[in-house]
mmCIF file of C-alpha atoms in Angstrom:
data_model
loop_
_atom_site.group_PDB
_atom_site.id
_atom_site.type_symbol
_atom_site.label_atom_id
_atom_site.label_comp_id
_atom_site.label_asym_id
_atom_site.label_seq_id
_atom_site.Cartn_x
_atom_site.Cartn_y
_atom_site.Cartn_z
ATOM 1 C CA UNK A 1 0.000 0.000 0.000
ATOM 2 C CA UNK A 2 1.334 3.427 -0.917
ATOM 3 C CA UNK A 3 1.009 5.375 2.299
ATOM 4 C CA UNK A 4 2.742 8.443 0.866
ATOM 5 C CA UNK A 5 0.035 8.930 -1.754
ATOM 6 C CA UNK A 6 -2.639 8.618 0.912
ATOM 7 C CA UNK A 7 -1.004 11.318 2.958
ATOM 8 C CA UNK A 8 -0.948 13.631 -0.080
ATOM 9 C CA UNK A 9 -4.649 13.137 -0.727
ATOM 10 C CA UNK A 10 -5.506 13.929 2.839
ATOM 11 C CA UNK A 11 -3.275 16.985 2.964
ATOM 12 C CA UNK A 12 -4.957 20.123 4.384
ATOM 13 C CA UNK A 13 -3.986 21.892 1.138
ATOM 14 C CA UNK A 14 -6.429 19.698 -0.697
ATOM 15 C CA UNK A 15 -9.208 21.022 1.509
ATOM 16 C CA UNK A 16 -7.914 24.527 1.052
ATOM 17 C CA UNK A 17 -8.136 24.191 -2.738
ATOM 18 C CA UNK A 18 -11.628 22.703 -2.534
ATOM 19 C CA UNK A 19 -12.691 25.617 -0.350
ATOM 20 C CA UNK A 20 -11.265 28.161 -2.844
ATOM 21 C CA UNK A 21 -13.119 26.468 -5.719
ATOM 22 C CA UNK A 22 -16.327 26.307 -3.687
ATOM 23 C CA UNK A 23 -16.156 29.956 -2.657
ATOM 24 C CA UNK A 24 -15.360 30.971 -6.242
ATOM 25 C CA UNK A 25 -18.391 29.155 -7.640
ATOM 26 C CA UNK A 26 -20.683 30.512 -4.925
ATOM 27 C CA UNK A 27 -19.447 34.099 -5.401
ATOM 28 C CA UNK A 28 -19.757 33.811 -9.201
ATOM 29 C CA UNK A 29 -23.323 32.550 -9.015
ATOM 30 C CA UNK A 30 -24.262 35.224 -6.465
ATOM 31 C CA UNK A 31 -22.794 38.010 -8.610
ATOM 32 C CA UNK A 32 -24.584 36.725 -11.684
ATOM 33 C CA UNK A 33 -28.013 36.277 -10.155
ATOM 34 C CA UNK A 34 -27.949 39.375 -7.952
ATOM 35 C CA UNK A 35 -27.491 41.750 -10.840
ATOM 36 C CA UNK A 36 -30.649 43.645 -11.578
ATOM 37 C CA UNK A 37 -31.499 44.889 -15.023
ATOM 38 C CA UNK A 38 -33.233 48.250 -15.131
ATOM 39 C CA UNK A 39 -35.466 48.228 -18.167
ATOM 40 C CA UNK A 40 -38.019 50.772 -16.997
ATOM 41 C CA UNK A 41 -37.240 53.173 -19.831
ATOM 42 C CA UNK A 42 -37.569 50.432 -22.381
ATOM 43 C CA UNK A 43 -40.806 49.285 -20.774
ATOM 44 C CA UNK A 44 -42.201 52.803 -20.984
ATOM 45 C CA UNK A 45 -41.193 52.939 -24.652
ATOM 46 C CA UNK A 46 -42.779 49.529 -25.261
ATOM 47 C CA UNK A 47 -46.073 50.717 -23.743
ATOM 48 C CA UNK A 48 -45.902 53.803 -25.967
ATOM 49 C CA UNK A 49 -45.298 51.601 -29.001
ATOM 50 C CA UNK A 50 -48.291 49.440 -28.100
ATOM 51 C CA UNK A 51 -50.484 52.510 -27.801
ATOM 52 C CA UNK A 52 -49.232 53.895 -31.109
ATOM 53 C CA UNK A 53 -49.808 50.575 -32.858
ATOM 54 C CA UNK A 54 -53.396 50.662 -31.646
ATOM 55 C CA UNK A 55 -54.254 54.239 -32.430
ATOM 56 C CA UNK A 56 -52.250 54.895 -35.572
ATOM 57 C CA UNK A 57 -51.220 53.327 -38.806
ATOM 58 C CA UNK A 58 -48.873 54.858 -41.373
ATOM 59 C CA UNK A 59 -49.354 58.286 -39.894
ATOM 60 C CA UNK A 60 -53.162 58.160 -39.814
ATOM 61 C CA UNK A 61 -55.220 58.218 -36.636
ATOM 62 C CA UNK A 62 -57.444 55.228 -36.086
ATOM 63 C CA UNK A 63 -60.841 56.833 -35.521
ATOM 64 C CA UNK A 64 -61.928 53.870 -33.414
ATOM 65 C CA UNK A 65 -59.907 55.346 -30.596
ATOM 66 C CA UNK A 66 -62.849 57.662 -29.871
ATOM 67 C CA UNK A 67 -65.442 54.919 -29.730
ATOM 68 C CA UNK A 68 -63.790 51.590 -28.871
ATOM 69 C CA UNK A 69 -62.372 50.320 -25.620
ATOM 70 C CA UNK A 70 -58.892 51.781 -25.355
ATOM 71 C CA UNK A 71 -57.396 48.656 -23.793
ATOM 72 C CA UNK A 72 -58.854 46.379 -26.452
ATOM 73 C CA UNK A 73 -57.559 48.678 -29.161
ATOM 74 C CA UNK A 74 -54.049 48.902 -27.790
ATOM 75 C CA UNK A 75 -53.764 45.379 -26.444
ATOM 76 C CA UNK A 76 -52.704 46.594 -23.007
ATOM 77 C CA UNK A 77 -53.756 44.713 -19.911
ATOM 78 C CA UNK A 78 -56.113 46.941 -17.860
ATOM 79 C CA UNK A 79 -55.144 45.127 -14.654
ATOM 80 C CA UNK A 80 -51.620 46.499 -14.973
ATOM 81 C CA UNK A 81 -52.850 50.061 -15.286
ATOM 82 C CA UNK A 82 -54.575 50.668 -11.984
ATOM 83 C CA UNK A 83 -53.559 53.160 -9.335
ATOM 84 C CA UNK A 84 -50.787 51.778 -7.153
ATOM 85 C CA UNK A 85 -49.261 49.488 -9.717
ATOM 86 C CA UNK A 86 -46.099 49.984 -11.719
ATOM 87 C CA UNK A 87 -47.341 51.547 -14.934
ATOM 88 C CA UNK A 88 -48.977 54.676 -16.232
ATOM 89 C CA UNK A 89 -49.958 56.217 -19.542
ATOM 90 C CA UNK A 90 -51.474 59.486 -20.617
ATOM 91 C CA UNK A 91 -52.451 60.156 -24.201
ATOM 92 C CA UNK A 92 -53.943 63.481 -25.232
ATOM 93 C CA UNK A 93 -55.276 64.017 -28.721
ATOM 94 C CA UNK A 94 -55.699 67.599 -29.865
ATOM 95 C CA UNK A 95 -57.999 67.934 -32.841
ATOM 96 C CA UNK A 96 -60.381 70.659 -33.829
ATOM 97 C CA UNK A 97 -62.510 70.485 -30.714
ATOM 98 C CA UNK A 98 -61.686 69.858 -27.104
ATOM 99 C CA UNK A 99 -58.655 67.676 -26.430
ATOM 100 C CA UNK A 100 -59.452 64.044 -25.712
ATOM 101 C CA UNK A 101 -57.466 62.445 -22.918
ATOM 102 C CA UNK A 102 -56.868 58.786 -22.137
ATOM 103 C CA UNK A 103 -55.085 58.077 -18.910
ATOM 104 C CA UNK A 104 -54.695 55.124 -16.560
ATOM 105 C CA UNK A 105 -52.337 53.807 -13.908
ATOM 106 C CA UNK A 106 -50.397 55.464 -11.136
ATOM 107 C CA UNK A 107 -50.850 59.155 -11.905
ATOM 108 C CA UNK A 108 -48.019 60.155 -9.608
ATOM 109 C CA UNK A 109 -45.495 58.772 -12.094
ATOM 110 C CA UNK A 110 -45.838 61.749 -14.406
ATOM 111 C CA UNK A 111 -44.356 63.901 -11.641
ATOM 112 C CA UNK A 112 -41.865 61.297 -10.481
ATOM 113 C CA UNK A 113 -40.275 61.227 -13.924
ATOM 114 C CA UNK A 114 -39.074 64.766 -13.479
ATOM 115 C CA UNK A 115 -37.246 63.890 -10.282
ATOM 116 C CA UNK A 116 -33.761 62.502 -10.700
ATOM 117 C CA UNK A 117 -33.034 59.331 -8.809
ATOM 118 C CA UNK A 118 -33.180 55.612 -9.159
ATOM 119 C CA UNK A 119 -36.264 55.049 -7.068
ATOM 120 C CA UNK A 120 -38.557 57.090 -9.254
ATOM 121 C CA UNK A 121 -40.432 55.973 -12.321
ATOM 122 C CA UNK A 122 -38.915 56.314 -15.774
ATOM 123 C CA UNK A 123 -40.899 57.881 -18.563
ATOM 124 C CA UNK A 124 -41.240 58.124 -22.288
ATOM 125 C CA UNK A 125 -42.685 61.461 -23.334
ATOM 126 C CA UNK A 126 -43.162 62.761 -26.824
ATOM 127 C CA UNK A 127 -45.343 64.802 -29.102
ATOM 128 C CA UNK A 128 -46.278 63.910 -32.610
ATOM 129 C CA UNK A 129 -48.758 64.389 -35.379
ATOM 130 C CA UNK A 130 -51.282 62.168 -37.077
ATOM 131 C CA UNK A 131 -53.551 62.670 -40.036
ATOM 132 C CA UNK A 132 -57.200 61.912 -40.556
ATOM 133 C CA UNK A 133 -58.182 59.434 -43.233
ATOM 134 C CA UNK A 134 -61.499 61.141 -43.785
ATOM 135 C CA UNK A 135 -60.283 64.717 -43.870
ATOM 136 C CA UNK A 136 -56.887 65.177 -45.535
ATOM 137 C CA UNK A 137 -56.461 68.672 -44.143
ATOM 138 C CA UNK A 138 -57.104 67.604 -40.576
ATOM 139 C CA UNK A 139 -54.080 67.230 -38.348
ATOM 140 C CA UNK A 140 -54.191 65.695 -34.900
ATOM 141 C CA UNK A 141 -51.496 66.683 -32.479
ATOM 142 C CA UNK A 142 -50.853 63.996 -29.936
ATOM 143 C CA UNK A 143 -49.021 64.056 -26.650
ATOM 144 C CA UNK A 144 -48.011 60.745 -25.176
ATOM 145 C CA UNK A 145 -46.506 60.015 -21.804
ATOM 146 C CA UNK A 146 -45.905 56.503 -20.544
ATOM 147 C CA UNK A 147 -44.123 55.462 -17.377
ATOM 148 C CA UNK A 148 -42.871 52.353 -15.657
ATOM 149 C CA UNK A 149 -41.499 51.774 -12.216
ATOM 150 C CA UNK A 150 -41.321 48.033 -12.366
ATOM 151 C CA UNK A 151 -38.136 46.866 -10.733
ATOM 152 C CA UNK A 152 -36.756 43.386 -10.893
ATOM 153 C CA UNK A 153 -37.847 41.529 -7.822
ATOM 154 C CA UNK B 1 18.058 9.775 11.045
ATOM 155 C CA UNK B 2 18.373 9.469 7.282
ATOM 156 C CA UNK B 3 14.795 8.149 6.976
ATOM 157 C CA UNK B 4 13.525 11.085 9.005
ATOM 158 C CA UNK B 5 15.338 13.545 6.759
ATOM 159 C CA UNK B 6 13.915 11.943 3.621
ATOM 160 C CA UNK B 7 10.448 11.953 5.168
ATOM 161 C CA UNK B 8 10.764 15.631 6.048
ATOM 162 C CA UNK B 9 12.005 16.449 2.544
ATOM 163 C CA UNK B 10 9.041 14.614 1.087
ATOM 164 C CA UNK B 11 6.620 16.536 3.281
ATOM 165 C CA UNK B 12 8.106 19.866 2.285
ATOM 166 C CA UNK B 13 7.932 18.989 -1.389
ATOM 167 C CA UNK B 14 4.280 17.860 -1.034
ATOM 168 C CA UNK B 15 3.381 21.064 0.780
ATOM 169 C CA UNK B 16 5.088 23.159 -1.893
ATOM 170 C CA UNK B 17 3.187 21.293 -4.588
ATOM 171 C CA UNK B 18 -0.101 22.080 -2.898
ATOM 172 C CA UNK B 19 0.818 25.733 -2.365
ATOM 173 C CA UNK B 20 1.613 26.111 -6.068
ATOM 174 C CA UNK B 21 -1.614 24.284 -6.981
ATOM 175 C CA UNK B 22 -3.613 26.481 -4.616
ATOM 176 C CA UNK B 23 -2.035 29.594 -6.105
ATOM 177 C CA UNK B 24 -2.827 28.514 -9.673
ATOM 178 C CA UNK B 25 -6.404 27.664 -8.746
ATOM 179 C CA UNK B 26 -6.759 30.978 -6.939
ATOM 180 C CA UNK B 27 -5.638 32.833 -10.087
ATOM 181 C CA UNK B 28 -8.051 30.791 -12.231
ATOM 182 C CA UNK B 29 -10.877 31.631 -9.820
ATOM 183 C CA UNK B 30 -10.066 35.319 -10.074
ATOM 184 C CA UNK B 31 -10.170 35.088 -13.876
ATOM 185 C CA UNK B 32 -13.493 33.270 -13.662
ATOM 186 C CA UNK B 33 -14.956 35.892 -11.330
ATOM 187 C CA UNK B 34 -13.625 38.622 -13.584
ATOM 188 C CA UNK B 35 -15.409 37.096 -16.578
ATOM 189 C CA UNK B 36 -18.651 36.772 -14.602
ATOM 190 C CA UNK B 37 -18.390 40.380 -13.418
ATOM 191 C CA UNK B 38 -17.711 41.577 -16.951
ATOM 192 C CA UNK B 39 -20.708 39.709 -18.300
ATOM 193 C CA UNK B 40 -23.096 41.191 -15.798
ATOM 194 C CA UNK B 41 -21.684 44.690 -15.778
ATOM 195 C CA UNK B 42 -20.980 45.211 -19.443
ATOM 196 C CA UNK B 43 -24.461 46.086 -20.550
ATOM 197 C CA UNK B 44 -23.353 46.784 -24.070
ATOM 198 C CA UNK B 45 -22.537 43.130 -24.445
ATOM 199 C CA UNK B 46 -26.185 42.253 -23.950
ATOM 200 C CA UNK B 47 -27.581 45.304 -25.680
ATOM 201 C CA UNK B 48 -25.446 44.437 -28.672
ATOM 202 C CA UNK B 49 -27.277 41.124 -28.923
ATOM 203 C CA UNK B 50 -30.627 42.844 -28.458
ATOM 204 C CA UNK B 51 -29.824 45.493 -31.040
ATOM 205 C CA UNK B 52 -28.737 42.904 -33.503
ATOM 206 C CA UNK B 53 -32.032 41.123 -33.180
ATOM 207 C CA UNK B 54 -33.957 44.362 -33.469
ATOM 208 C CA UNK B 55 -32.114 45.282 -36.621
ATOM 209 C CA UNK B 56 -33.383 42.192 -38.331
ATOM 210 C CA UNK B 57 -36.908 43.491 -37.995
ATOM 211 C CA UNK B 58 -38.029 46.028 -40.542
ATOM 212 C CA UNK B 59 -38.023 49.702 -39.812
ATOM 213 C CA UNK B 60 -41.562 49.740 -38.520
ATOM 214 C CA UNK B 61 -41.068 46.873 -36.150
ATOM 215 C CA UNK B 62 -38.839 45.941 -33.298
ATOM 216 C CA UNK B 63 -37.751 48.710 -31.057
ATOM 217 C CA UNK B 64 -38.598 51.465 -33.533
ATOM 218 C CA UNK B 65 -40.182 54.525 -32.087
ATOM 219 C CA UNK B 66 -43.702 54.208 -33.482
ATOM 220 C CA UNK B 67 -44.700 57.723 -32.533
ATOM 221 C CA UNK B 68 -41.809 59.208 -34.431
ATOM 222 C CA UNK B 69 -42.282 56.905 -37.396
ATOM 223 C CA UNK B 70 -46.021 57.667 -37.500
ATOM 224 C CA UNK B 71 -45.346 61.387 -37.234
ATOM 225 C CA UNK B 72 -42.916 61.080 -40.085
ATOM 226 C CA UNK B 73 -45.425 59.249 -42.241
ATOM 227 C CA UNK B 74 -48.026 61.832 -41.317
ATOM 228 C CA UNK B 75 -45.597 64.451 -42.537
ATOM 229 C CA UNK B 76 -44.974 62.540 -45.774
ATOM 230 C CA UNK B 77 -48.692 62.139 -46.388
ATOM 231 C CA UNK B 78 -49.538 65.732 -45.592
ATOM 232 C CA UNK B 79 -50.963 67.841 -48.386
ATOM 233 C CA UNK B 80 -48.698 70.702 -49.379
ATOM 234 C CA UNK B 81 -51.583 73.118 -49.056
ATOM 235 C CA UNK B 82 -55.145 73.107 -47.796
ATOM 236 C CA UNK B 83 -57.446 71.163 -50.084
ATOM 237 C CA UNK B 84 -54.429 70.292 -52.181
ATOM 238 C CA UNK B 85 -53.891 66.857 -53.596
ATOM 239 C CA UNK B 86 -50.112 66.894 -53.733
ATOM 240 C CA UNK B 87 -48.393 65.558 -50.666
ATOM 241 C CA UNK B 88 -44.798 65.633 -49.512
ATOM 242 C CA UNK B 89 -44.581 62.040 -50.637
ATOM 243 C CA UNK B 90 -45.309 63.166 -54.189
ATOM 244 C CA UNK B 91 -42.192 65.324 -54.179
ATOM 245 C CA UNK B 92 -39.915 62.638 -52.893
ATOM 246 C CA UNK B 93 -37.445 61.446 -55.470
ATOM 247 C CA UNK B 94 -38.613 63.892 -58.091
ATOM 248 C CA UNK B 95 -36.287 66.101 -60.027
ATOM 249 C CA UNK B 96 -38.826 68.391 -61.613
ATOM 250 C CA UNK B 97 -40.399 69.997 -58.573
ATOM 251 C CA UNK B 98 -41.834 73.374 -59.427
ATOM 252 C CA UNK B 99 -40.782 76.450 -57.527
ATOM 253 C CA UNK B 100 -44.300 76.840 -56.247
ATOM 254 C CA UNK B 101 -44.353 73.310 -54.851
ATOM 255 C CA UNK B 102 -40.910 73.773 -53.418
ATOM 256 C CA UNK B 103 -42.016 76.850 -51.548
ATOM 257 C CA UNK B 104 -45.034 75.042 -50.140
ATOM 258 C CA UNK B 105 -42.848 72.123 -49.249
ATOM 259 C CA UNK B 106 -40.422 74.397 -47.471
ATOM 260 C CA UNK B 107 -43.157 76.071 -45.460
ATOM 261 C CA UNK B 108 -44.781 72.796 -44.522
ATOM 262 C CA UNK B 109 -41.506 71.073 -43.684
ATOM 263 C CA UNK B 110 -40.256 73.794 -41.432
ATOM 264 C CA UNK B 111 -43.408 73.680 -39.395
ATOM 265 C CA UNK B 112 -43.671 69.928 -39.178
ATOM 266 C CA UNK B 113 -40.107 68.854 -38.866
ATOM 267 C CA UNK B 114 -38.980 71.531 -36.483
ATOM 268 C CA UNK B 115 -41.882 71.091 -34.160
ATOM 269 C CA UNK B 116 -42.469 67.370 -34.113
ATOM 270 C CA UNK B 117 -39.528 65.577 -35.548
ATOM 271 C CA UNK B 118 -36.354 67.586 -35.196
ATOM 272 C CA UNK B 119 -37.247 68.203 -31.601
ATOM 273 C CA UNK B 120 -36.977 64.512 -30.919
ATOM 274 C CA UNK B 121 -33.430 64.361 -32.117
ATOM 275 C CA UNK B 122 -31.858 65.599 -28.924
ATOM 276 C CA UNK B 123 -33.919 63.376 -26.710
ATOM 277 C CA UNK B 124 -33.223 60.178 -28.575
ATOM 278 C CA UNK B 125 -29.746 60.634 -29.940
ATOM 279 C CA UNK B 126 -27.936 60.008 -26.696
ATOM 280 C CA UNK B 127 -30.025 57.064 -25.662
ATOM 281 C CA UNK B 128 -28.456 53.668 -26.085
ATOM 282 C CA UNK B 129 -31.839 52.432 -27.201
ATOM 283 C CA UNK B 130 -32.248 55.109 -29.829
ATOM 284 C CA UNK B 131 -34.703 53.799 -32.296
ATOM 285 C CA UNK B 132 -35.073 56.574 -34.768
ATOM 286 C CA UNK B 133 -34.388 60.137 -35.421
ATOM 287 C CA UNK B 134 -34.619 62.346 -38.381
ATOM 288 C CA UNK B 135 -32.205 64.803 -39.785
ATOM 289 C CA UNK B 136 -32.825 67.152 -42.617
ATOM 290 C CA UNK B 137 -30.266 68.807 -44.806
ATOM 291 C CA UNK B 138 -30.979 71.058 -47.638
ATOM 292 C CA UNK B 139 -32.741 74.142 -48.754
ATOM 293 C CA UNK B 140 -29.451 76.014 -48.476
ATOM 294 C CA UNK B 141 -29.981 77.708 -45.175
ATOM 295 C CA UNK B 142 -30.793 74.377 -43.566
ATOM 296 C CA UNK B 143 -27.416 73.077 -44.622
ATOM 297 C CA UNK B 144 -25.804 75.960 -42.830
ATOM 298 C CA UNK B 145 -28.030 75.681 -39.850
ATOM 299 C CA UNK B 146 -27.429 72.026 -39.154
ATOM 300 C CA UNK B 147 -24.140 71.681 -40.884
ATOM 301 C CA UNK B 148 -23.086 68.813 -43.002
ATOM 302 C CA UNK B 149 -22.201 66.339 -40.342
ATOM 303 C CA UNK B 150 -18.866 64.742 -41.081
ATOM 304 C CA UNK B 151 -19.904 61.693 -39.169
ATOM 305 C CA UNK B 152 -22.381 60.987 -41.910
ATOM 306 C CA UNK B 153 -20.211 62.093 -44.778
ATOM 307 C CA UNK B 154 -20.359 58.575 -46.112
ATOM 308 C CA UNK B 155 -23.925 59.363 -46.982
ATOM 309 C CA UNK B 156 -22.733 61.943 -49.461
ATOM 310 C CA UNK B 157 -23.854 59.581 -52.092
ATOM 311 C CA UNK B 158 -27.037 58.523 -50.472
ATOM 312 C CA UNK B 159 -29.446 56.089 -51.839
ATOM 313 C CA UNK B 160 -33.087 56.454 -51.425
ATOM 314 C CA UNK B 161 -33.774 52.998 -50.196
ATOM 315 C CA UNK B 162 -37.132 52.752 -48.608
ATOM 316 C CA UNK B 163 -38.751 49.435 -49.196
ATOM 317 C CA UNK B 164 -42.093 51.163 -49.672
ATOM 318 C CA UNK B 165 -40.847 52.777 -52.838
ATOM 319 C CA UNK B 166 -38.473 50.217 -54.146
ATOM 320 C CA UNK B 167 -36.565 52.643 -56.292
ATOM 321 C CA UNK B 168 -33.232 54.348 -56.026
ATOM 322 C CA UNK B 169 -32.198 57.901 -56.333
ATOM 323 C CA UNK B 170 -28.752 59.358 -56.124
ATOM 324 C CA UNK B 171 -27.928 62.576 -54.350
ATOM 325 C CA UNK B 172 -24.274 63.121 -54.946
ATOM 326 C CA UNK B 173 -22.160 65.585 -52.996
ATOM 327 C CA UNK B 174 -21.790 67.855 -55.984
ATOM 328 C CA UNK B 175 -25.520 68.393 -55.929
ATOM 329 C CA UNK B 176 -25.690 68.891 -52.204
ATOM 330 C CA UNK B 177 -23.069 71.608 -52.338
ATOM 331 C CA UNK B 178 -24.213 73.070 -55.589
ATOM 332 C CA UNK B 179 -25.997 76.358 -55.616
ATOM 333 C CA UNK B 180 -27.913 75.327 -58.683
ATOM 334 C CA UNK B 181 -29.933 72.764 -56.795
ATOM 335 C CA UNK B 182 -32.254 72.825 -53.880
ATOM 336 C CA UNK B 183 -31.541 69.564 -52.206
ATOM 337 C CA UNK B 184 -33.584 68.063 -49.478
ATOM 338 C CA UNK B 185 -32.375 64.973 -47.775
ATOM 339 C CA UNK B 186 -34.410 63.515 -45.037
ATOM 340 C CA UNK B 187 -32.616 60.696 -43.378
ATOM 341 C CA UNK B 188 -34.431 58.365 -41.088
ATOM 342 C CA UNK B 189 -32.082 56.374 -38.950
ATOM 343 C CA UNK B 190 -33.541 53.317 -37.340
ATOM 344 C CA UNK B 191 -30.805 51.970 -35.169
ATOM 345 C CA UNK B 192 -27.946 51.416 -37.556
ATOM 346 C CA UNK B 193 -30.150 51.129 -40.556
ATOM 347 C CA UNK B 194 -30.317 54.119 -42.802
ATOM 348 C CA UNK B 195 -33.466 54.971 -44.606
ATOM 349 C CA UNK B 196 -32.916 57.926 -46.813
ATOM 350 C CA UNK B 197 -35.546 60.105 -48.336
ATOM 351 C CA UNK B 198 -34.111 62.335 -50.943
ATOM 352 C CA UNK B 199 -35.552 64.910 -53.197
ATOM 353 C CA UNK B 200 -33.880 67.541 -55.276
ATOM 354 C CA UNK B 201 -34.973 70.316 -57.526
ATOM 355 C CA UNK B 202 -33.211 72.628 -59.906
ATOM 356 C CA UNK B 203 -33.304 76.236 -58.853
#
């Protein structure tokens, strides 16, 4: 029996190396899984894109926006846009008459977006124009603000 | 005595072997942790993959800014004057635009682009998720106002390459700089893709 080999295998250095490897793997996994991705801006932009896809096509306003259910038209989930949750949108359409406003979610976000800091919601805010299919001279000015404060749990 | 010495020598050599092994493994672990840290911290690594996927989608899809794109199409489809039939789109890629139409185009463009489209440039240009912005050169004073950006000098010979139209038009640098032409180039950048609208008219 080779007793010298046995003594090498049982050397405390062996345990030391195993501990280093173990700690390394644990630290690596912890670093990887503890990293949080902040995609609030992109989420806000995605909500805005969903809204635009529902209300406009090739630069023309979808007139159904005035008569249909906004959530059905835009494909957004109404349960996500209630006060106290992580999302908000506000769409105002300026035509010839009074402006028409569609808004849902946590209203406070529109103010939070102006405050710098990581704990506040991130917004997408833009103005644009759309045309009317029925009246070529009609121009709708639209203001869109969407916000998200959904953080990775 | 001799056996003891040999035994001691053997122990020292075994210990040294393990120390060297531990050191090597420690270094390897550091490299491994460095790679992991780089992967999670270097956002561009992931965004590069995301961007690449987005670029495969056409200019109206993916991460494109639909509001901006729709506003731009609204601008293209706008009549040059009230009750008029001619739209901006009708002037695109035409070489025989009348002075009257050009004037209407200029008036309409300044209002639309400055207010709704140019304004977006500053807000989206610095974003890493920039989806689209629009830049207009031309009409002489516009060239001076916005400058001819050297960064985009490779677009000196720009091709009008919008899939909607399926045709090509060439706006060479000699025409852009020429005083005998009114040149309007409207470039729509969707991520790294370049969609160029180009129209030119003899003065």
